[in-house]
CSV table of C-alpha atoms in Angstrom, one decimal:
chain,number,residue,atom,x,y,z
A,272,UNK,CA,-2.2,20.4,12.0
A,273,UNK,CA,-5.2,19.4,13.8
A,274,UNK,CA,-7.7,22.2,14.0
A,275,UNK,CA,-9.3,23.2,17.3
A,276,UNK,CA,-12.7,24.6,17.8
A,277,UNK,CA,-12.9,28.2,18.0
A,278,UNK,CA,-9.8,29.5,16.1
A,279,UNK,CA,-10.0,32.4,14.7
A,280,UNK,CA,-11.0,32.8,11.0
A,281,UNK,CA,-9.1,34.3,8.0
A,282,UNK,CA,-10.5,37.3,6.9
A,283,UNK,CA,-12.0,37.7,3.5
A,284,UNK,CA,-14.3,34.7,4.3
A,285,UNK,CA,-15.8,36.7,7.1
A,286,UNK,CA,-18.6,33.7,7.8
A,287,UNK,CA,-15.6,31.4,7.9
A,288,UNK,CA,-17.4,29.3,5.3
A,289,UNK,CA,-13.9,27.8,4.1
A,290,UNK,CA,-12.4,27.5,7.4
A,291,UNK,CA,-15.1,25.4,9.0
A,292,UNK,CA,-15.0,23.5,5.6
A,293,UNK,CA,-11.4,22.7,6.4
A,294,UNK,CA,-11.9,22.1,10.1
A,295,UNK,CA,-14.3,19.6,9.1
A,296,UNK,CA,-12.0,17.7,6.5
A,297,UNK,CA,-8.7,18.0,8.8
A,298,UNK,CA,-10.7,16.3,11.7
A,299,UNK,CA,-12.7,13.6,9.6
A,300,UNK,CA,-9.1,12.8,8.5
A,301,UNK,CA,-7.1,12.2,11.9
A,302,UNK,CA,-10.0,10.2,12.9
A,303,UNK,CA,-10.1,8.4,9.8
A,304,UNK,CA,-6.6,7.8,10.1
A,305,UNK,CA,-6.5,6.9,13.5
A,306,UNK,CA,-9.9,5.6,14.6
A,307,UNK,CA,-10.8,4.2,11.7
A,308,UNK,CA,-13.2,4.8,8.8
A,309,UNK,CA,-16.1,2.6,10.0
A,310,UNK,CA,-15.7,3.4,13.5
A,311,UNK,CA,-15.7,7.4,12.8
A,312,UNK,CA,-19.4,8.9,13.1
A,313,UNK,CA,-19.7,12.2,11.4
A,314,UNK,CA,-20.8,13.2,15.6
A,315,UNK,CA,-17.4,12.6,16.1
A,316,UNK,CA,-16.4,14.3,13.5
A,317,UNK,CA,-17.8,17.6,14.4
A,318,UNK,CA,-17.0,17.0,18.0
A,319,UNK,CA,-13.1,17.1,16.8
A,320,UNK,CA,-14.1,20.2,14.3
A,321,UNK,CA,-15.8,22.0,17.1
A,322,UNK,CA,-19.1,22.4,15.0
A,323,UNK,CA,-22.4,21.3,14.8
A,324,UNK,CA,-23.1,18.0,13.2
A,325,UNK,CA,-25.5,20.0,11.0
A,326,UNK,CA,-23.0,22.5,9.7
A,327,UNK,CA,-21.3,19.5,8.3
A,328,UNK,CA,-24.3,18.1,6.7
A,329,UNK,CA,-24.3,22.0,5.6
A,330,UNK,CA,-20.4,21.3,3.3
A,331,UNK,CA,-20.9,17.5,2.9
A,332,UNK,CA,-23.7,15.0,1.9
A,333,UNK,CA,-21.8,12.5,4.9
A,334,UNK,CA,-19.2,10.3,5.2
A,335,UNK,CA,-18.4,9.0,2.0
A,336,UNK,CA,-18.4,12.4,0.7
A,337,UNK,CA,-15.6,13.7,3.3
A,338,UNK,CA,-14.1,10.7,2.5
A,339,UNK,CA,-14.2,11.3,-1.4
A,340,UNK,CA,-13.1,14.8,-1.0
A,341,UNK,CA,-10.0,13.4,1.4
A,342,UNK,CA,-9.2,10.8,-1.8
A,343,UNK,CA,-9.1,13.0,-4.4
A,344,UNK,CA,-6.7,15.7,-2.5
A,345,UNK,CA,-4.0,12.6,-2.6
A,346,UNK,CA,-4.6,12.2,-6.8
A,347,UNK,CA,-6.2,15.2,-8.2
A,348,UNK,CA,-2.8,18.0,-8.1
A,349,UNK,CA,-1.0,14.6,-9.4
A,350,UNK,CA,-3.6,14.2,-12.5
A,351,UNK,CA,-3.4,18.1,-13.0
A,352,UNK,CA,0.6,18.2,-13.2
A,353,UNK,CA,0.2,15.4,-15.7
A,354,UNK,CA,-2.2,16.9,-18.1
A,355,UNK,CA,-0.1,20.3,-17.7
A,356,UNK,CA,3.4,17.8,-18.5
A,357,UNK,CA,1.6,16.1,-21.7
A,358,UNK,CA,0.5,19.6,-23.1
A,359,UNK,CA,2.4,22.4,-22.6
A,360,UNK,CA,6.0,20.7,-22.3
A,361,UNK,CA,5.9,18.2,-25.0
A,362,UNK,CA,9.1,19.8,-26.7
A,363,UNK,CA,11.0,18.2,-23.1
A,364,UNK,CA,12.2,15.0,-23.2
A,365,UNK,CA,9.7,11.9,-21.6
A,366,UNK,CA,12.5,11.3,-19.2
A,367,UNK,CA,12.3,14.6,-17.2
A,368,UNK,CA,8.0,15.1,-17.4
A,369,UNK,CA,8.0,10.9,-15.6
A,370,UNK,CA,10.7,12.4,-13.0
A,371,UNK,CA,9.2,15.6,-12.3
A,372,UNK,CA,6.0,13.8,-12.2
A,373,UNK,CA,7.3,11.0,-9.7
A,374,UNK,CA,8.4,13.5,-7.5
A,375,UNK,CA,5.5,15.9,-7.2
A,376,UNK,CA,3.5,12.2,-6.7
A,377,UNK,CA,5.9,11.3,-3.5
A,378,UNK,CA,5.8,15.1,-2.2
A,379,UNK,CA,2.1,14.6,-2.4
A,380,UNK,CA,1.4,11.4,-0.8
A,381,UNK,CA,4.1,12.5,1.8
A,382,UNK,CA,3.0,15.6,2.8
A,383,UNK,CA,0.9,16.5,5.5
A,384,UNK,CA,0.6,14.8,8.7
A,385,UNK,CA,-1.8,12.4,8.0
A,386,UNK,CA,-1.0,9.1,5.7
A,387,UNK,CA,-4.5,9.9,3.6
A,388,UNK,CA,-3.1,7.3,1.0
A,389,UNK,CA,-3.6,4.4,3.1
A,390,UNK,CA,-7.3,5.1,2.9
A,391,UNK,CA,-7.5,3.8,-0.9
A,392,UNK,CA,-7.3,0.1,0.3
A,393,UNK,CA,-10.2,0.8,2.8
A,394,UNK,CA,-13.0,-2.3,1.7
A,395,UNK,CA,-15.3,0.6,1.6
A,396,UNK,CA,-13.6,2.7,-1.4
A,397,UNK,CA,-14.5,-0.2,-3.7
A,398,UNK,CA,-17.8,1.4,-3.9
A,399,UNK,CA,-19.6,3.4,-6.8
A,400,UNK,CA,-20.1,6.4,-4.3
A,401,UNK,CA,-16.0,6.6,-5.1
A,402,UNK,CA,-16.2,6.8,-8.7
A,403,UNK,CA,-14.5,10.0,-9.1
A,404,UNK,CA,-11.3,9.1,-7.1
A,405,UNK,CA,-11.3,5.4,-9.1
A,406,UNK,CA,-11.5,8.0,-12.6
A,407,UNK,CA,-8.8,10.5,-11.3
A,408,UNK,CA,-6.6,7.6,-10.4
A,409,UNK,CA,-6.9,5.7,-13.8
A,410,UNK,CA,-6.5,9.2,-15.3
A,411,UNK,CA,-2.9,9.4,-13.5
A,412,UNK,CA,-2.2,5.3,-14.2
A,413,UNK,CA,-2.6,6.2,-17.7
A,414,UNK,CA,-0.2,9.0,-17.4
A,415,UNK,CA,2.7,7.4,-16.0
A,416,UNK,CA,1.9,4.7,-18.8
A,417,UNK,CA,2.3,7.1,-21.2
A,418,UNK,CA,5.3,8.3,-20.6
A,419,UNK,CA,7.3,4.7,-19.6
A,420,UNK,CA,5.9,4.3,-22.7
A,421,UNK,CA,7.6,7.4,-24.1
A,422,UNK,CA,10.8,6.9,-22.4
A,423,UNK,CA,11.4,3.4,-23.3
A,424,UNK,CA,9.6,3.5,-27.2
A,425,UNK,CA,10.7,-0.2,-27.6
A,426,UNK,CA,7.4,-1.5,-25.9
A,427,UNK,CA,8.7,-2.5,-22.6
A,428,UNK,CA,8.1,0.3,-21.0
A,429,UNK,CA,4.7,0.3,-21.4
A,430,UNK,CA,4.8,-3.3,-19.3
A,431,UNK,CA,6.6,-1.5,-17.0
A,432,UNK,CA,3.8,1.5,-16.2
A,433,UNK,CA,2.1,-0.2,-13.3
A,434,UNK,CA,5.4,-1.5,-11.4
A,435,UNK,CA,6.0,2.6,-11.6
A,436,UNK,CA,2.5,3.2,-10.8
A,437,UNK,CA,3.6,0.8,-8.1
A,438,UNK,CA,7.1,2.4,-6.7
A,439,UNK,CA,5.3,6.1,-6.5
A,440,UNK,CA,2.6,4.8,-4.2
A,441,UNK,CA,4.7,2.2,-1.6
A,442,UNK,CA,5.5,5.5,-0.2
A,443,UNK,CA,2.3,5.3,1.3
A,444,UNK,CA,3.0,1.7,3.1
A,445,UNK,CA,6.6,3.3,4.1
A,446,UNK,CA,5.3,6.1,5.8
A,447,UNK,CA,2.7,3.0,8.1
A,448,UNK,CA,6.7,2.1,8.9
A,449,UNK,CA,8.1,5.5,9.8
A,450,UNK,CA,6.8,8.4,10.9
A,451,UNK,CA,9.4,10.9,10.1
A,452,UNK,CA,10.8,10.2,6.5
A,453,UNK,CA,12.5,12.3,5.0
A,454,UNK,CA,9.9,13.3,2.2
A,455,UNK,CA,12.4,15.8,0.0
A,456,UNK,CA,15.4,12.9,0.3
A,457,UNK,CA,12.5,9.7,-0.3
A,458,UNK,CA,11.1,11.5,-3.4
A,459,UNK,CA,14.2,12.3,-4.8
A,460,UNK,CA,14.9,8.8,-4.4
A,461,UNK,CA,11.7,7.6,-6.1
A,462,UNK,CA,11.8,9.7,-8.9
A,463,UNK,CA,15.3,8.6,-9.6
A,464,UNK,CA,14.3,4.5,-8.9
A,465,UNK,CA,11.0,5.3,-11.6
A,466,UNK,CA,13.5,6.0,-14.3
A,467,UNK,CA,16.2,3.2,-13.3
A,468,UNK,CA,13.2,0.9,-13.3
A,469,UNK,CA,13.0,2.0,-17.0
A,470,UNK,CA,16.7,0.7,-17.3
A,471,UNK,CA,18.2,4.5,-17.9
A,472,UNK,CA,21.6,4.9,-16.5
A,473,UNK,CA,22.7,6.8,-14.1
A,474,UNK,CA,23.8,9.9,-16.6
A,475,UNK,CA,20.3,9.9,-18.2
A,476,UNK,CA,19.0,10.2,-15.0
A,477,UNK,CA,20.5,13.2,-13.7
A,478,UNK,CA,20.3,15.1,-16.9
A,479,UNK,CA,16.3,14.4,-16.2
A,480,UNK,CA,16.9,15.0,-12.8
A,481,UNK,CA,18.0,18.7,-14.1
A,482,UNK,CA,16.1,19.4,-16.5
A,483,UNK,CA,12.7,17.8,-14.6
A,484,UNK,CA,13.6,20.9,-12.0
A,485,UNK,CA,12.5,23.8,-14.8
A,486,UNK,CA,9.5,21.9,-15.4
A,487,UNK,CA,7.8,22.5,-12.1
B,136,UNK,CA,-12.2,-20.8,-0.6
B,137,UNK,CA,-14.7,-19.0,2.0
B,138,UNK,CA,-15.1,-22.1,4.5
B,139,UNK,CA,-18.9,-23.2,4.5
B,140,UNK,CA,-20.5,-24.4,7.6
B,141,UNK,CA,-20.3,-28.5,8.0
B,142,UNK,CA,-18.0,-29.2,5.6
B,143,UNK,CA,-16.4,-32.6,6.0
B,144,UNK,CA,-13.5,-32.7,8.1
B,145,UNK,CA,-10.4,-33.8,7.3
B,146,UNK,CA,-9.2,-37.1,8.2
B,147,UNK,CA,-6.5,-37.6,10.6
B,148,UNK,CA,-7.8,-34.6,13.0
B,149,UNK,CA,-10.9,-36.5,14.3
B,150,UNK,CA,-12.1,-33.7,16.0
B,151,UNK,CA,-11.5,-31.3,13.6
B,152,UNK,CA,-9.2,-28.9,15.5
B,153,UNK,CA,-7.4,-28.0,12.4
B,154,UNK,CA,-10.4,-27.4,9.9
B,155,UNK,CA,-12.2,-25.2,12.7
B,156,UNK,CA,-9.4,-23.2,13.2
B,157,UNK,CA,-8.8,-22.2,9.7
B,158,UNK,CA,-12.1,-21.8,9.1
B,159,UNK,CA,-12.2,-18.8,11.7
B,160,UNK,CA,-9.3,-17.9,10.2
B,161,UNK,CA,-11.1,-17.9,6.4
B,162,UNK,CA,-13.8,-16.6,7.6
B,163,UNK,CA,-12.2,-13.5,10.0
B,164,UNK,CA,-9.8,-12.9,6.2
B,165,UNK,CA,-13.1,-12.4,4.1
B,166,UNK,CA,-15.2,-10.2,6.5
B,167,UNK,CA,-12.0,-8.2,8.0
B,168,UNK,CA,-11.3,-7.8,3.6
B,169,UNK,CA,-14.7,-7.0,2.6
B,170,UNK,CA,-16.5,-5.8,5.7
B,171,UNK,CA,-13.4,-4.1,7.5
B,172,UNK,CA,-12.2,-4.7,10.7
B,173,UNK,CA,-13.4,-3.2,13.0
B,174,UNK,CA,-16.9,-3.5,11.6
B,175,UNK,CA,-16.4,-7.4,12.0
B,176,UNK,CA,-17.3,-8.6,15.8
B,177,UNK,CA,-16.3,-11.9,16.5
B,178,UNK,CA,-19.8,-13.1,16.5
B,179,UNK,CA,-20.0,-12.5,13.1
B,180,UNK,CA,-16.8,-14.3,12.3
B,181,UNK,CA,-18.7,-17.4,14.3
B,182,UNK,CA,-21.3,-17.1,12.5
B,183,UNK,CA,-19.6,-17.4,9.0
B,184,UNK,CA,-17.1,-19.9,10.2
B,185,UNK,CA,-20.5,-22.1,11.2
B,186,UNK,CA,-18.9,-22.4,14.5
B,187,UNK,CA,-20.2,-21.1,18.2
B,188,UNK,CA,-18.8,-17.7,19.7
B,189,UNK,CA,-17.0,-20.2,22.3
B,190,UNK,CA,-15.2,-21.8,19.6
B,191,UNK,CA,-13.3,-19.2,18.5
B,192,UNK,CA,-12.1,-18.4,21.6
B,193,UNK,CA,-10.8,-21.8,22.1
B,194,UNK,CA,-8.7,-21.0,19.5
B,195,UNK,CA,-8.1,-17.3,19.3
B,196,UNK,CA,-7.7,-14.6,22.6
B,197,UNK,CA,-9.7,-12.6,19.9
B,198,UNK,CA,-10.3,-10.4,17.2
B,199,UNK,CA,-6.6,-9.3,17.5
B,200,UNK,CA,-4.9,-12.7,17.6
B,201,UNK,CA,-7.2,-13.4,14.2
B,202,UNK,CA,-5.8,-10.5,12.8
B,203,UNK,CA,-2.2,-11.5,14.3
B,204,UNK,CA,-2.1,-15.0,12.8
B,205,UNK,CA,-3.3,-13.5,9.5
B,206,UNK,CA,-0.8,-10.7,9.1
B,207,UNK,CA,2.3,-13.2,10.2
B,208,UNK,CA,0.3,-15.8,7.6
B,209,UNK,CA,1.8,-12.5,5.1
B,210,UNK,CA,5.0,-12.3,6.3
B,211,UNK,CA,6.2,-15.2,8.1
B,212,UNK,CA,6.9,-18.0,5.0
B,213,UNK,CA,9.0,-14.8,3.3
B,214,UNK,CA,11.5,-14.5,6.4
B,215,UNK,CA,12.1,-18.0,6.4
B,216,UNK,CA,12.5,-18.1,3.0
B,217,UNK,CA,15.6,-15.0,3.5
B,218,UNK,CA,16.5,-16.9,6.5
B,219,UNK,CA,17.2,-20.3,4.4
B,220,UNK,CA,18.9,-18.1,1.5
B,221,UNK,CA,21.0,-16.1,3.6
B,222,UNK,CA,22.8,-19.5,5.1
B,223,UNK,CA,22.1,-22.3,2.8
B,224,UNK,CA,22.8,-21.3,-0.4
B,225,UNK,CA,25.6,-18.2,0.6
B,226,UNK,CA,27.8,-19.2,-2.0
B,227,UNK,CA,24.4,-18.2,-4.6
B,228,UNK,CA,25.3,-15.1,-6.0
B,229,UNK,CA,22.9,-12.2,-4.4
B,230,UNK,CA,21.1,-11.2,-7.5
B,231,UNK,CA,19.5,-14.7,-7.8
B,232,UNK,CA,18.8,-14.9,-3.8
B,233,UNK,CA,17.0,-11.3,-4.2
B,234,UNK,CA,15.4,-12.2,-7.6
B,235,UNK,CA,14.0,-15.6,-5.9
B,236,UNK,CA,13.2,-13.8,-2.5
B,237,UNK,CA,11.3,-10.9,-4.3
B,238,UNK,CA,9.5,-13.7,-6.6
B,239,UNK,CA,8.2,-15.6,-3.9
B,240,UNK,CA,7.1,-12.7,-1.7
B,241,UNK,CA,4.9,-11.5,-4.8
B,242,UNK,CA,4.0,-14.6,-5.2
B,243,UNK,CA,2.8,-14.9,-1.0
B,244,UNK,CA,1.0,-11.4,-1.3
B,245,UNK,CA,-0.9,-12.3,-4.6
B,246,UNK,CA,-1.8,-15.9,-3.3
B,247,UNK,CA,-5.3,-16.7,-2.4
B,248,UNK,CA,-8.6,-15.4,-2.8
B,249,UNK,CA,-8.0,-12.1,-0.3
B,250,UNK,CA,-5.6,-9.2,-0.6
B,251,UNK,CA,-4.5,-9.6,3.2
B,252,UNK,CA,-1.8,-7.2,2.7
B,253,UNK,CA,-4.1,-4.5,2.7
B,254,UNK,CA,-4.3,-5.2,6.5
B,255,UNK,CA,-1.0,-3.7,6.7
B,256,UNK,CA,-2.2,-0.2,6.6
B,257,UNK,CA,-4.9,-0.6,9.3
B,258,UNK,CA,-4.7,2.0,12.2
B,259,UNK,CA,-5.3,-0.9,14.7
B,260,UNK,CA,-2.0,-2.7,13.2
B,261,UNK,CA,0.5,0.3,14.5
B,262,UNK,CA,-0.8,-1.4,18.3
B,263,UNK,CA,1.9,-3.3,21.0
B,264,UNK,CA,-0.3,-6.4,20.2
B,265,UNK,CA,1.1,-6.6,16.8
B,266,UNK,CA,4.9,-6.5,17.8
B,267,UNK,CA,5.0,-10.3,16.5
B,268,UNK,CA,4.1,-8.8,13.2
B,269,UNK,CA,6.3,-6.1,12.8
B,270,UNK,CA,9.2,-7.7,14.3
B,271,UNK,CA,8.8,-10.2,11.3
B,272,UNK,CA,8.3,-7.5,8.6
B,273,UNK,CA,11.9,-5.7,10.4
B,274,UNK,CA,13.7,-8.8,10.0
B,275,UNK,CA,12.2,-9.0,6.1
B,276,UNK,CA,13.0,-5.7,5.5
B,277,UNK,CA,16.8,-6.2,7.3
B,278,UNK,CA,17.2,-9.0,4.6
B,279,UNK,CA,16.4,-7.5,1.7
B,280,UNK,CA,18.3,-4.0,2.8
B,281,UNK,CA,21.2,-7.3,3.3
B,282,UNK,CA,21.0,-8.9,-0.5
B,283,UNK,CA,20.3,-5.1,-2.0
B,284,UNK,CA,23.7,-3.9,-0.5
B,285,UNK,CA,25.1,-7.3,-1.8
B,286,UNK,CA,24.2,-6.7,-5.3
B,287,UNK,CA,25.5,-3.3,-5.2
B,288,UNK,CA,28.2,-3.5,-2.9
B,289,UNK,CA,29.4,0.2,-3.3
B,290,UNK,CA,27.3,1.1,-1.1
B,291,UNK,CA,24.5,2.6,-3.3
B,292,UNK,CA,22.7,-0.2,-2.6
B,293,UNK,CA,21.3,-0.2,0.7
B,294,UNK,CA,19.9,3.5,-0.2
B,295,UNK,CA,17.9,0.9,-2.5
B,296,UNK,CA,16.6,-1.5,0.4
B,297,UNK,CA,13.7,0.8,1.0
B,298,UNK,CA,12.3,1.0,-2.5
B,299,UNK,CA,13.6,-3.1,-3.4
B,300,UNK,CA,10.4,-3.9,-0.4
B,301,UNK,CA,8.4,-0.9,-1.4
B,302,UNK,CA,8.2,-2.4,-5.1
B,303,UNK,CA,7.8,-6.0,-3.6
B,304,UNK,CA,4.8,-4.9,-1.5
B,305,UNK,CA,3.3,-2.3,-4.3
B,306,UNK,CA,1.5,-5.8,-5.3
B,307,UNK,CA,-1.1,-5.2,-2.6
B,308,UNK,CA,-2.2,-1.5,-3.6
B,309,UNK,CA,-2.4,-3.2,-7.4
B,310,UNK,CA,-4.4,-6.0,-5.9
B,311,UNK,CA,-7.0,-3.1,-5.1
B,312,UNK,CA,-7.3,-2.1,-8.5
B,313,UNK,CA,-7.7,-5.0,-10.6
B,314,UNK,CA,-8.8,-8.6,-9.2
B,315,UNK,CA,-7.7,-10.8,-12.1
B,316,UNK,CA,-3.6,-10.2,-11.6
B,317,UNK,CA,-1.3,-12.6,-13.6
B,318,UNK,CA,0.7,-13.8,-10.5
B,319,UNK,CA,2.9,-15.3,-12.5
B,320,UNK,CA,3.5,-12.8,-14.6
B,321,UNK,CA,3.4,-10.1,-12.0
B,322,UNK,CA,5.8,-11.8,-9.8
B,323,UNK,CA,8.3,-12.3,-12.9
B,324,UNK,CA,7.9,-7.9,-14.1
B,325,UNK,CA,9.1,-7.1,-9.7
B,326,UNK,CA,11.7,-9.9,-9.6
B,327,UNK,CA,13.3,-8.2,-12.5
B,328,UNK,CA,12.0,-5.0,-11.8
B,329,UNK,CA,13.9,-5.3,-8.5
B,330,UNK,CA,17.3,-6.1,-9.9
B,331,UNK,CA,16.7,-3.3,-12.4
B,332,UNK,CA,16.0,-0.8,-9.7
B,333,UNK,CA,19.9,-1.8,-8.3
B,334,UNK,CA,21.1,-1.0,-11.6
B,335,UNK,CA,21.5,-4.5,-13.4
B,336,UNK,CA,21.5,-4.9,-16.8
B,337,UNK,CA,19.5,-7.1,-18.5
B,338,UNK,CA,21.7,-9.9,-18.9
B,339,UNK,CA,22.6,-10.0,-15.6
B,340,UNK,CA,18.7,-10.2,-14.7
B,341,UNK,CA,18.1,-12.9,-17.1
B,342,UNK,CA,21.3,-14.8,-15.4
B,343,UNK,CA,19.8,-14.0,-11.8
B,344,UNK,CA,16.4,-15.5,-12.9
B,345,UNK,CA,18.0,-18.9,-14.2
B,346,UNK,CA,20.0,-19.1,-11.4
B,347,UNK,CA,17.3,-18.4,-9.1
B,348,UNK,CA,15.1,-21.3,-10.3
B,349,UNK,CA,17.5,-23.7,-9.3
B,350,UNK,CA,17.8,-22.3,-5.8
B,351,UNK,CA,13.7,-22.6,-4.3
């Protein structure tokens, strides 16, 4: 999925505006992922996009700010499925919203041929400049709170929000282990672990299982 | 725990082999943490370990075998800890071996002032000159794939091995987010969290948990 300079551009974006946009993300990624953060200059960065460094400078402010748009690709679909789960599907039950929600997570963080989430323990992310991710991610940590919360109403399964918080993302230091998971049979899995980590049995999680799949 | 430069030596190790050597390591763990590895030259590890360039590589081939000693310093107590479980104490039922495993790897990755585990993820890590390392984290991950098929010997169990270690290790993307972890208590929510995720019932996690006292 690498881009290479000079492919040709979609039409209806005749200046290729999005394109080289993309270019520019896809190769500040590999290198990120591959070189390393500190050791990737944004020269390299449009050597491997086949542009100019100053067309880059032209979509981004730098690094940091391909980095932050890289970070918040890996949260910000999970954050909007959640707000979409807590709103319009309140009528379903808890169970199926933290399933469907677990799974969309893992297909996220899986997807793609780069591992973007094992950029969030760079030293560097600490930083204000990442402000937005560290929002969008305690946006989704209060989610999945929220509903352990909702599927276990006793008050353990609030406790238990960040060690779900916590099974959703080791996908990210499984996929450092093996490159070719299977993401469909791993989130499945997940999903499925999130609720059993909640202490439902195996019938309540396949009628979540089910009824999680009309819910996306 | 940063080492400072001319602190008194121990006694014992008159020339101070021992303290020099984990003070490069110290002071490699806070700048490869804070500053990033590849960032960090070995100069600047001298420098902060108030020892000459020449020192360290007295000790260390280089940067890599810094990093090398640290990641095993991650790893290396839990296999031993399997290792001992799996022979000594085989008559122990395997929820309490897990439950005391998981604990005490929690425990390992939450220890100290520095979230090494997040070294885990570093492109430089995937590199031949860090077999040791992940030859160490295969053997952990064979022993908890081992006890997880033991608790749930119908076989649904090892499916579980993956997500048992995921949850274990989960502790070092929650270091990111919040420096003032209850250990303790963290350790405690996986251990169970683990026995939960193969299906146990709460009694039978309370039982593994007294019976795992007894056995570290």
């Amino acid at each position: 999925m690498a881009s290479r300079p000079g492919r040709p551009r979609a039409s209806g974006d005749p200046y290729g505006e999005r394109d080289t946009r993309q270019d520019v993300l896809d190769a500040a990624a590999a290198l990120f992922c591959t070189v390393g953060f500190t050791s990737t200059s944004t020269r390299s960065v449009a050597e491997r996009a086949g542009v100019r460094q100053a067309t880059i400078y032209h979509h981004f402010a730098g690094k940091d700010a391909i980095l932050l748009e890289l970070l918040l690709g890996t949260v910000r679909p999970s954050v909007e499925l959640a707000d979409a789960l807590a709103t319009a599907t309140a009528t379903d039950p808890a169970d199926a919203r933290l399933w469907a929600l677990a799974h969309a997570d893992v297909r996220l963080l899986t997807s793609g041929p780069l591992n973007l989430g094992a950029l969030y323990v760079l030293p560097e992310v600490a930083g204000e400049q990442f402000a937005e991710f560290h929002a969008q991610r305690d946006r989704l940590r209060a989610r999945y709170d929220e509903l352990a919360a909702a599927v276990v109403p006793d008050g353990s399964g609030a406790e238990q929000g960040p060690l779900v918080l916590g099974l959703v993302e080791s996908v990210i230091l499984r996929r450092r282990d093996s490159d070719d998971l299977d993401a469909g049979a791993v989130a499945d899995a997940v999903a499925d672990g999130v609720l059993r980590l909640l202490g439902c049995d195996e019938q309540r999680i396949a009628a979540a299982r089910t009824a999680a799949a009309a819910l996306v």
